[in-house]
PDB file of C-alpha atoms in Angstrom:
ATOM      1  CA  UNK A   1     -13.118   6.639  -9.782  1.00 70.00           C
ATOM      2  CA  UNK A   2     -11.047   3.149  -9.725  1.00 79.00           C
ATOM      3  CA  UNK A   3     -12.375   0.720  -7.285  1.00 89.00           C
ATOM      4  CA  UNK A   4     -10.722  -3.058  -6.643  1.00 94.00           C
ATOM      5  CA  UNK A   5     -12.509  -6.066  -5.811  1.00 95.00           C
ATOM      6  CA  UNK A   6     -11.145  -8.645  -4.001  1.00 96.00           C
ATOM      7  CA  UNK A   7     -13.890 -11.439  -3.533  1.00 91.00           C
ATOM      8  CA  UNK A   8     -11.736 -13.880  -0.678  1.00 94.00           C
ATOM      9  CA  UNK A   9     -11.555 -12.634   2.472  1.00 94.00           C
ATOM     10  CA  UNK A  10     -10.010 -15.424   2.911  1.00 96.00           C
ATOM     11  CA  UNK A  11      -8.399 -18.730   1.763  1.00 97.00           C
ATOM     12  CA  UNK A  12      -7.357 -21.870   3.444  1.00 96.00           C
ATOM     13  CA  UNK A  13      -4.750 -24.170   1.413  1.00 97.00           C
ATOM     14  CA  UNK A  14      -3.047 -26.683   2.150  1.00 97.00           C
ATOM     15  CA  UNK A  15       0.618 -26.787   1.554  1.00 97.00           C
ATOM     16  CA  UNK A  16       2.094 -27.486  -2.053  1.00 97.00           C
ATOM     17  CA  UNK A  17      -1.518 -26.881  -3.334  1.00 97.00           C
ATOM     18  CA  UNK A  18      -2.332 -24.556  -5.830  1.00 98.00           C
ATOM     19  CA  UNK A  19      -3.484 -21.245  -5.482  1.00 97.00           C
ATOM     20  CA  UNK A  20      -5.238 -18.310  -7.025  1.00 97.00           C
ATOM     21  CA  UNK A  21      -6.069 -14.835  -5.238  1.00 97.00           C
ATOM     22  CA  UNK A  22      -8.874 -13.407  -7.477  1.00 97.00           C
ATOM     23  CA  UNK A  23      -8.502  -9.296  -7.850  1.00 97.00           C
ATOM     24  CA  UNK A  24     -11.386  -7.151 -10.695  1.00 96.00           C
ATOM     25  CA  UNK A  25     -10.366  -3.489 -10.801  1.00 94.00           C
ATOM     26  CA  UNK A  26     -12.873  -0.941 -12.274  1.00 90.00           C
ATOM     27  CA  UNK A  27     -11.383   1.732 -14.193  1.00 76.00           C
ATOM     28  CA  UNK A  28     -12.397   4.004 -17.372  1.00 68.00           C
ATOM     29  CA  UNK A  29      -8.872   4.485 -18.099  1.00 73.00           C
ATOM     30  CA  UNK A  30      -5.749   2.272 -18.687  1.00 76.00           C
ATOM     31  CA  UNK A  31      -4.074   1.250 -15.380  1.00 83.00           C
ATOM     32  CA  UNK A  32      -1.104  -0.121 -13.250  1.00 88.00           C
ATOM     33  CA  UNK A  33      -1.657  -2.902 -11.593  1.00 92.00           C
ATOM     34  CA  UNK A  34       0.046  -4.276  -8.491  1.00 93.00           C
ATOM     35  CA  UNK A  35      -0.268  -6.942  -5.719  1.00 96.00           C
ATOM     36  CA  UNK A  36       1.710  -6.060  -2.332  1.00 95.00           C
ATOM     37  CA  UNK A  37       2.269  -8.716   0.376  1.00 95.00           C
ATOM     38  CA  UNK A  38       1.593  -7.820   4.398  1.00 93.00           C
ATOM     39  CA  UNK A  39       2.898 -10.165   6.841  1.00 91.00           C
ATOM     40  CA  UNK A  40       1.880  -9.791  10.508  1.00 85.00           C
ATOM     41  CA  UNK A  41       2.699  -6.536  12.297  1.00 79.00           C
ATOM     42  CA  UNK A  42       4.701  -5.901   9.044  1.00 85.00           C
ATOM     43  CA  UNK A  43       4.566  -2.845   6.223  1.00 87.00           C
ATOM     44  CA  UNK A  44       3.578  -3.494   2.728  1.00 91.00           C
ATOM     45  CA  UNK A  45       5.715  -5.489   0.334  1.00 92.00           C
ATOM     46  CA  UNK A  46       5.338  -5.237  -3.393  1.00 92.00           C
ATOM     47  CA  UNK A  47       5.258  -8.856  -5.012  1.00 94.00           C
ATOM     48  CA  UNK A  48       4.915  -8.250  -8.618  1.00 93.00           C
ATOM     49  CA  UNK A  49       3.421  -5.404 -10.934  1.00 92.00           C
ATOM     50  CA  UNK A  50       1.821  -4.944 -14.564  1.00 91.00           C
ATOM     51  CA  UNK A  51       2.700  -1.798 -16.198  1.00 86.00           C
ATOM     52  CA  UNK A  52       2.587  -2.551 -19.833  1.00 84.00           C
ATOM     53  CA  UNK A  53       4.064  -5.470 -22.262  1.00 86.00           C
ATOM     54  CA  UNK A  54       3.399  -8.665 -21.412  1.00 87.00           C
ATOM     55  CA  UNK A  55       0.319  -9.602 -19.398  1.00 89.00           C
ATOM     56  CA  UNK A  56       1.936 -12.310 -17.120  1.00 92.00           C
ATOM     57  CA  UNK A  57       3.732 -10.820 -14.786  1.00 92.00           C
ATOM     58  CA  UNK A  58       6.223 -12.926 -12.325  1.00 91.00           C
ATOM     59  CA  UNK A  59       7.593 -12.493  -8.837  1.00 90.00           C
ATOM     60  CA  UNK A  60      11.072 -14.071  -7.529  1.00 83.00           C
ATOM     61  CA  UNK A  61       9.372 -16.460  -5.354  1.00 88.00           C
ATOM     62  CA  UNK A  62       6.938 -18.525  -7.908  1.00 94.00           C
ATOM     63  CA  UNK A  63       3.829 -16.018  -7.534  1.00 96.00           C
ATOM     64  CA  UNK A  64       2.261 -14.895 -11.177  1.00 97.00           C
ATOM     65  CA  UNK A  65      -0.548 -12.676 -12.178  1.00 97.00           C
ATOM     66  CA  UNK A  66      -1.691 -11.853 -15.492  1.00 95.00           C
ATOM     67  CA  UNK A  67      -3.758  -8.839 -16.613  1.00 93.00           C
ATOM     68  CA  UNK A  68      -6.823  -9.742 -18.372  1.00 92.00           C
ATOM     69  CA  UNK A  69      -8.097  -6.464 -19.715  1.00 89.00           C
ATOM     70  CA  UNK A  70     -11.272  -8.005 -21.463  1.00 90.00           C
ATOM     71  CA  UNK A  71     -12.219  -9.446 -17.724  1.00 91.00           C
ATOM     72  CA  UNK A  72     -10.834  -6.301 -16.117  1.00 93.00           C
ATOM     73  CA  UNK A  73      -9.168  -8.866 -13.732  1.00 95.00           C
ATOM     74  CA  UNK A  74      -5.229  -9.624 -11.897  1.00 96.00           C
ATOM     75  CA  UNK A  75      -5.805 -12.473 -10.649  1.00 97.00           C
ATOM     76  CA  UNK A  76      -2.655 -14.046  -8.482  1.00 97.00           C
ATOM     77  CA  UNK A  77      -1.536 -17.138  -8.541  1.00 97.00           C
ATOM     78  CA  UNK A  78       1.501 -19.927  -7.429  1.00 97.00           C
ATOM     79  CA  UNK A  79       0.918 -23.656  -8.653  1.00 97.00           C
ATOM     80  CA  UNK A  80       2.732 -24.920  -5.040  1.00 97.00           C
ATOM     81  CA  UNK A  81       2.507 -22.935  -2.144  1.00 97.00           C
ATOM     82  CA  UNK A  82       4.387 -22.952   1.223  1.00 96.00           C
ATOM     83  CA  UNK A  83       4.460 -21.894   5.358  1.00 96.00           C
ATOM     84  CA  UNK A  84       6.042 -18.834   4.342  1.00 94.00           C
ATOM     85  CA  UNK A  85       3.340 -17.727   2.221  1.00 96.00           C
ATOM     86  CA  UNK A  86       0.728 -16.837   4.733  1.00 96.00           C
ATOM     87  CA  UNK A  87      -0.008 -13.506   4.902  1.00 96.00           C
ATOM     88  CA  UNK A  88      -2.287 -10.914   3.814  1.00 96.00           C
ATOM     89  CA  UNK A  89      -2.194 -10.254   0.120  1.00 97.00           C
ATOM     90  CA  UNK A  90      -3.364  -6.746  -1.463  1.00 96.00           C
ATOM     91  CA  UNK A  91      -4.174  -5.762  -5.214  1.00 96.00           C
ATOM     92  CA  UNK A  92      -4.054  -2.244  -5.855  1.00 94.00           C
ATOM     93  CA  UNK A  93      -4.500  -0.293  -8.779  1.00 91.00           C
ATOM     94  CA  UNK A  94      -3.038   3.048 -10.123  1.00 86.00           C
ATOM     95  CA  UNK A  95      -3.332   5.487 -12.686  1.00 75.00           C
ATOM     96  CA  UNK A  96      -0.158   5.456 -15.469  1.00 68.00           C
ATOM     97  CA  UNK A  97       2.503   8.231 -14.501  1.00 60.00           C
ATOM     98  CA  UNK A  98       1.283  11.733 -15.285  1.00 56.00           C
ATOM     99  CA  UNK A  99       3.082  15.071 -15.649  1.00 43.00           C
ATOM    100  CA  UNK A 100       3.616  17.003 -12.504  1.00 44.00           C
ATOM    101  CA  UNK A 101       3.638  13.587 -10.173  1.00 45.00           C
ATOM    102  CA  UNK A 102       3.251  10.328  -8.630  1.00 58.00           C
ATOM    103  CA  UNK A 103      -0.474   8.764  -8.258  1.00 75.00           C
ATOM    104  CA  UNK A 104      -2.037   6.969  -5.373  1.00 85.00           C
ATOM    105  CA  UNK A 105      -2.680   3.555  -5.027  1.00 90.00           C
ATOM    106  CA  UNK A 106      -6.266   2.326  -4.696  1.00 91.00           C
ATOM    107  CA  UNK A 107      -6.401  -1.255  -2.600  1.00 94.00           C
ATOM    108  CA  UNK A 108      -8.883  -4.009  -2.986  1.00 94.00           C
ATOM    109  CA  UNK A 109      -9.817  -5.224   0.936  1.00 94.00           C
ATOM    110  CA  UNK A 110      -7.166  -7.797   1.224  1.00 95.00           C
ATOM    111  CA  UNK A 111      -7.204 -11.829   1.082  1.00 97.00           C
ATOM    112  CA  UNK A 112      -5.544 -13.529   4.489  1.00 96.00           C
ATOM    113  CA  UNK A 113      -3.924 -16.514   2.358  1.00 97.00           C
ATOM    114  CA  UNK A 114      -3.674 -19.868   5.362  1.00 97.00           C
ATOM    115  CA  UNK A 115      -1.305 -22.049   4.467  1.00 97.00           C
ATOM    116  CA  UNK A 116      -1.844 -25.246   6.306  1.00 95.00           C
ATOM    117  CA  UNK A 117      -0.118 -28.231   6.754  1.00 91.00           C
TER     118      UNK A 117
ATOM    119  CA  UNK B   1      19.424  -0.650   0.163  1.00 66.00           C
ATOM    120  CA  UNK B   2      18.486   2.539   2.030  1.00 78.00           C
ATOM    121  CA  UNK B   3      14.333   2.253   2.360  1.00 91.00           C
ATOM    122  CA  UNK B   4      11.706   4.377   3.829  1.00 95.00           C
ATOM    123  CA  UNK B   5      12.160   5.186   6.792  1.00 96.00           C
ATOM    124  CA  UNK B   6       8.872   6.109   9.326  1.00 97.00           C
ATOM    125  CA  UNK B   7       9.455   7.232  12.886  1.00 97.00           C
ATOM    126  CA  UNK B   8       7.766   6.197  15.414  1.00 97.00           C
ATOM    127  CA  UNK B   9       7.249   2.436  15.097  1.00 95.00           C
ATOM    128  CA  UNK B  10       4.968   2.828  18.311  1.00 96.00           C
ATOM    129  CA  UNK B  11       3.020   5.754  19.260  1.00 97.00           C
ATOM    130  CA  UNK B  12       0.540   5.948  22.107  1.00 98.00           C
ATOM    131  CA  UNK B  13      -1.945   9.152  22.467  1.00 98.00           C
ATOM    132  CA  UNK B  14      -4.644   9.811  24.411  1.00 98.00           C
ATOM    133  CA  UNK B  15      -8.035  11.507  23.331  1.00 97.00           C
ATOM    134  CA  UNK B  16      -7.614  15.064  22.369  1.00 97.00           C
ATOM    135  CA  UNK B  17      -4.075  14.763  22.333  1.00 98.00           C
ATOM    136  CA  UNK B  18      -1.595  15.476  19.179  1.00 98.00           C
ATOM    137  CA  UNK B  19       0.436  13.318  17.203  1.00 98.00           C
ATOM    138  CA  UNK B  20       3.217  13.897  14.738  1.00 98.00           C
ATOM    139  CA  UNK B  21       4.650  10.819  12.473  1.00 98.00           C
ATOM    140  CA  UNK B  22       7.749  11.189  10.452  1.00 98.00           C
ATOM    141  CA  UNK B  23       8.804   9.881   6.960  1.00 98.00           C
ATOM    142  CA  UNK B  24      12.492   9.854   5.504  1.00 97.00           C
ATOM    143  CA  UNK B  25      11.708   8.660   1.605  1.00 95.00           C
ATOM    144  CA  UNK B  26      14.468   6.428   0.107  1.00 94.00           C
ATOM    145  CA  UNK B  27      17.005   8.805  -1.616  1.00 92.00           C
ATOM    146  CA  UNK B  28      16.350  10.322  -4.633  1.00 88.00           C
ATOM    147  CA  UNK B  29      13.087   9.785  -4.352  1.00 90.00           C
ATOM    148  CA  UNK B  30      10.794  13.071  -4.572  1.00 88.00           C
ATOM    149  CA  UNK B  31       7.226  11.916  -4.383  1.00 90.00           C
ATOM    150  CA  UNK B  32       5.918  11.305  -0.597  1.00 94.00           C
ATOM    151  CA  UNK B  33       2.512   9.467  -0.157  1.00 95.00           C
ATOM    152  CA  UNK B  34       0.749   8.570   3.443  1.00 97.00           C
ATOM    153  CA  UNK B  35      -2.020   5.695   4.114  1.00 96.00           C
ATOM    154  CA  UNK B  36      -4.253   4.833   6.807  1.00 97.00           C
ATOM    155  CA  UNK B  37      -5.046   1.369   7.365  1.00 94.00           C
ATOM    156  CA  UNK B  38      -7.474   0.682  10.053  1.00 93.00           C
ATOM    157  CA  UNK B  39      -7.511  -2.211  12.065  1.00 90.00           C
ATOM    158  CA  UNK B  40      -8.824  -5.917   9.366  1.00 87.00           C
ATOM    159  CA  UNK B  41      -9.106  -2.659   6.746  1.00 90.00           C
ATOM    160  CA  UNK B  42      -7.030  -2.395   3.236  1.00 90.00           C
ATOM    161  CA  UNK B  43      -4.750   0.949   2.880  1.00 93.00           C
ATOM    162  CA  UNK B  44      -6.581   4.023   2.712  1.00 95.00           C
ATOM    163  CA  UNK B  45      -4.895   6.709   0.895  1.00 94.00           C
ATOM    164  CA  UNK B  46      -4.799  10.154   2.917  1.00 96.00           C
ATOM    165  CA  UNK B  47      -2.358  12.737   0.961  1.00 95.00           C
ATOM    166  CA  UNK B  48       0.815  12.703  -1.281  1.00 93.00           C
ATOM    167  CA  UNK B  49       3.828  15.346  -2.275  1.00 93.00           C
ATOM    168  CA  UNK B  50       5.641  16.278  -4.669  1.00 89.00           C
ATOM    169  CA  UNK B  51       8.383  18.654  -4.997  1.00 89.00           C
ATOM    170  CA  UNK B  52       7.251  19.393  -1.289  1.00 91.00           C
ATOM    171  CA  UNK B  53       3.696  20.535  -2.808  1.00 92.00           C
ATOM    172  CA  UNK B  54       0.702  18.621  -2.408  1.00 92.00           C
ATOM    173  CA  UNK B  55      -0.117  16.889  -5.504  1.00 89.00           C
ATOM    174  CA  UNK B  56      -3.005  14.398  -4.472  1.00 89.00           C
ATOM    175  CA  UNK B  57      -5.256  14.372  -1.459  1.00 91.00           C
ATOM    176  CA  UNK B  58      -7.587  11.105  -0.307  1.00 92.00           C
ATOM    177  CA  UNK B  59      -9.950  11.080   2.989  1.00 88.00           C
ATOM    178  CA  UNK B  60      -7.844  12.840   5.559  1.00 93.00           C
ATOM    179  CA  UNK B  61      -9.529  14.573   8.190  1.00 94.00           C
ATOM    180  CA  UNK B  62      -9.347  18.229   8.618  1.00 95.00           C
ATOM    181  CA  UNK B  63      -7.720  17.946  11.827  1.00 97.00           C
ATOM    182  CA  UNK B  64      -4.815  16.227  10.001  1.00 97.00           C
ATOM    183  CA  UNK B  65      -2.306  18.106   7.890  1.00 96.00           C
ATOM    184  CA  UNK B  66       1.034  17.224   6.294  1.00 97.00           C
ATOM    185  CA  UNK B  67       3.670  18.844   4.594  1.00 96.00           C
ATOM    186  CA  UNK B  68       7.050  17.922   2.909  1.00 96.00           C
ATOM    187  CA  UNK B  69      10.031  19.902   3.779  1.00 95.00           C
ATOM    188  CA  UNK B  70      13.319  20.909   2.067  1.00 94.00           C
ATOM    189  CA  UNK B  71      15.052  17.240   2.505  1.00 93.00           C
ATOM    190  CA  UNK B  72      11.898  15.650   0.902  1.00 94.00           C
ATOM    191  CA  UNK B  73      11.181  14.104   4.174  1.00 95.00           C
ATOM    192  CA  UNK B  74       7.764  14.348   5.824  1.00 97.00           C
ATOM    193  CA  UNK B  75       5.423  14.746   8.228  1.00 98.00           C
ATOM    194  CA  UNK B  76       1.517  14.188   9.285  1.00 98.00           C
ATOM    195  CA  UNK B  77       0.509  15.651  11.859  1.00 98.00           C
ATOM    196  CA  UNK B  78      -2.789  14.757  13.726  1.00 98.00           C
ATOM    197  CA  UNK B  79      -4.849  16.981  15.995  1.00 97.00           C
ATOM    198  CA  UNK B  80      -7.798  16.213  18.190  1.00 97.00           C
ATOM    199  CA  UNK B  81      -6.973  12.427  18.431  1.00 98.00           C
ATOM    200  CA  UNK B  82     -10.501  10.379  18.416  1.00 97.00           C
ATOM    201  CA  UNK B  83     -10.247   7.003  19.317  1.00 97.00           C
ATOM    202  CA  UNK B  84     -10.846   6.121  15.782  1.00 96.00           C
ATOM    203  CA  UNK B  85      -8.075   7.403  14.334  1.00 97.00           C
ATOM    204  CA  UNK B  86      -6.072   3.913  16.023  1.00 97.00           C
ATOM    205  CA  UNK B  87      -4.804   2.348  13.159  1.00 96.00           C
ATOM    206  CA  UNK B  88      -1.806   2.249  11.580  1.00 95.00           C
ATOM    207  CA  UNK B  89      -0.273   4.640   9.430  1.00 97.00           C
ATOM    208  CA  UNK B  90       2.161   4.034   6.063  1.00 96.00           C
ATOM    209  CA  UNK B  91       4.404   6.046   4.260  1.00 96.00           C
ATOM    210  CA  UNK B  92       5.557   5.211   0.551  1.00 94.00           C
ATOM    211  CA  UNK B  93       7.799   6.932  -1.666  1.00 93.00           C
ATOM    212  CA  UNK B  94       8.370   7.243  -5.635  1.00 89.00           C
ATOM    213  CA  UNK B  95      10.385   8.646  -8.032  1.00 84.00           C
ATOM    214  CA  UNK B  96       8.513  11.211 -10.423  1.00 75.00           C
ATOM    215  CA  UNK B  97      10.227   9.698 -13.200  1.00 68.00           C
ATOM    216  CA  UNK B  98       9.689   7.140 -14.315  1.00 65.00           C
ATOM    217  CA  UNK B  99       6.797   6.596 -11.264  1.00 64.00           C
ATOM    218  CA  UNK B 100       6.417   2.804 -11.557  1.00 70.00           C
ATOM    219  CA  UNK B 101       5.832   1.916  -8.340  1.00 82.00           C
ATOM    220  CA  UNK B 102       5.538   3.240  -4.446  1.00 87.00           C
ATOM    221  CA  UNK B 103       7.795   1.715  -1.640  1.00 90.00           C
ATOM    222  CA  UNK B 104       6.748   1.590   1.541  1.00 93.00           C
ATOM    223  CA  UNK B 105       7.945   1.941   4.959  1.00 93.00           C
ATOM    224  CA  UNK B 106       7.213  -0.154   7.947  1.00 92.00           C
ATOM    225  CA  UNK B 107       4.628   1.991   9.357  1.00 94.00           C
ATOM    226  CA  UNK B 108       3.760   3.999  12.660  1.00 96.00           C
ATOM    227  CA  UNK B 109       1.435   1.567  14.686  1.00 96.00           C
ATOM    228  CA  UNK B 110      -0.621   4.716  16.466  1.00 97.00           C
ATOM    229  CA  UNK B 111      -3.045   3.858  19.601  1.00 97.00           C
ATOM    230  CA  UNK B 112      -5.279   6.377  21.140  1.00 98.00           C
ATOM    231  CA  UNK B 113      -6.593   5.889  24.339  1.00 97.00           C
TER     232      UNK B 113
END
C-alpha cells in the first residue's frame, strides 16, 4: 500500500523567504507524484506533477519540486514566497495509468504554509 | 474551461437523515472519483468509476453508495447520517487516457446535525 509523509504540520515564513514543504512517499512500485494547493473554504488545486522525464518539476507561479527516487522524497519548494501563498499544501501520490482505468490519489496530511509579513 | 462541477455547495442533514451529492465531470472526461476530507484531515479516497462501473473503492461506509450514470455524471448517496460523516466531500475527474492527473471540483461542504 502507498502511504505519504508529510512531516510540517505547519510552517511560518516570512515573506520573500525561502521555502521548502518536505513530502516521503512509500511505494513498492514506480509512482506519480503530485502536490495540490487548498485555500480556505476552497477545493483542491493541482500545482505541479512528476510523471516521468525530468525530476524537477515547475509550476507557473515559482513553486518547484523534484523527485528524488533514491530518498523516496517530493519535496516543494519557492526561493521567495508571498501573501498569496498561504494555504494548505497537499502531496499525493498515485499509481502510473493502468488498463481498464484511472487510480486514486493517496494524500500526505497536509502542511498550512503562513506567510507573514 | 468547463470544470467539475459538484452540487450542493452547502448541505445541511440531520442525524438519520439522507443525503445525495452530485458530480458533473469536465467533458470528455470518463473516470469519476469521490473524497472525504474531514474537518484539519487530508483527502480520503471513498470510490471511483469508470465507464459508469466501479473501478476502485477506498473506506466508504456501507451506508454510502454511488453510481455513475449514462452522462458520466455522478452521484453518492449517504444513508443513516452520523454526525461524523460532517466533512466535506470532493469530486475529481480524469480522462482514461492518457490518466495524468484528477481535477477536482469545489466540493459539497455537508453538516449533520
Amino acid at each position: 500500500a502507498q502511504s505519504v509523509t508529510q512531516l510540517d504540520s505547519q510552517v511560518p515564513v516570512f515573506e520573500e523567504a525561502p521555502v521548502e514543504l518536505r513530502c516521503n512517499y512509500s511505494s513498492s512500485v514506480s509512482v506519480y507524484l503530485f502536490w495540490y494547493v487548498q485555500y480556505p473554504n476552497q477545493g483542491l488545486q493541482l500545482l505541479l506533477k512528476y510523471l516521468s522525464g525530468s525530476t524537477l518539476v515547475e509550476s507557473i507561479n515559482g513553486f518547484e519540486a523534484e523527485f528524488n527516487k533514491s530518498q523516496t522524497s517530493f519535496h516543494l519548494r519557492k526561493p521567495s514566497v508571498h501573501i498569496s501563498d498561504t494555504a494548505e499544501y497537499f502531496c499525493a501520490v498515485s499509481d502510473p495509468p493502468i488498463t481498464g482505468g484511472g487510480n486514486k490519489l493517496t494524500f500526505g496530511t497536509g502542511t498550512q504554509l503562513k506567510v507573514e509579513l | 474551461a468547463a470544470g467539475v462541477i459538484q452540487s450542493p455547495r452547502h448541505l445541511i442533514k440531520e442525524k438519520r437523515e439522507t443525503a445525495t451529492l452530485k458530480c458533473y465531470p469536465i467533458p470528455r472526461h470518463d473516470t469519476v472519483y469521490w473524497y472525504q476530507q474531514g474537518p484539519g484531515q487530508d483527502p480520503q479516497f471513498l470510490i471511483s468509476f469508470y465507464e459508469k462501473m466501479q473501478s476502485d473503492k477506498g473506506s466508504i461506509p456501507d451506508r454510502f453508495s454511488a453510481q455513475q450514470f449514462s452522462d458520466y455524471h455522478s452521484e453518492l448517496n449517504m444513508s443513516s447520517l452520523e454526525l461524523g460523516d460532517s466533512a466535506l466531500y470532493f469530486c475529481a475527474s480524469s480522462i482514461r487516457t492518457p490518466n495524468t492527473e484528477a481535477f477536482f471540483g469545489q466540493g459539497t461542504r455537508l453538516t449533520v446535525v
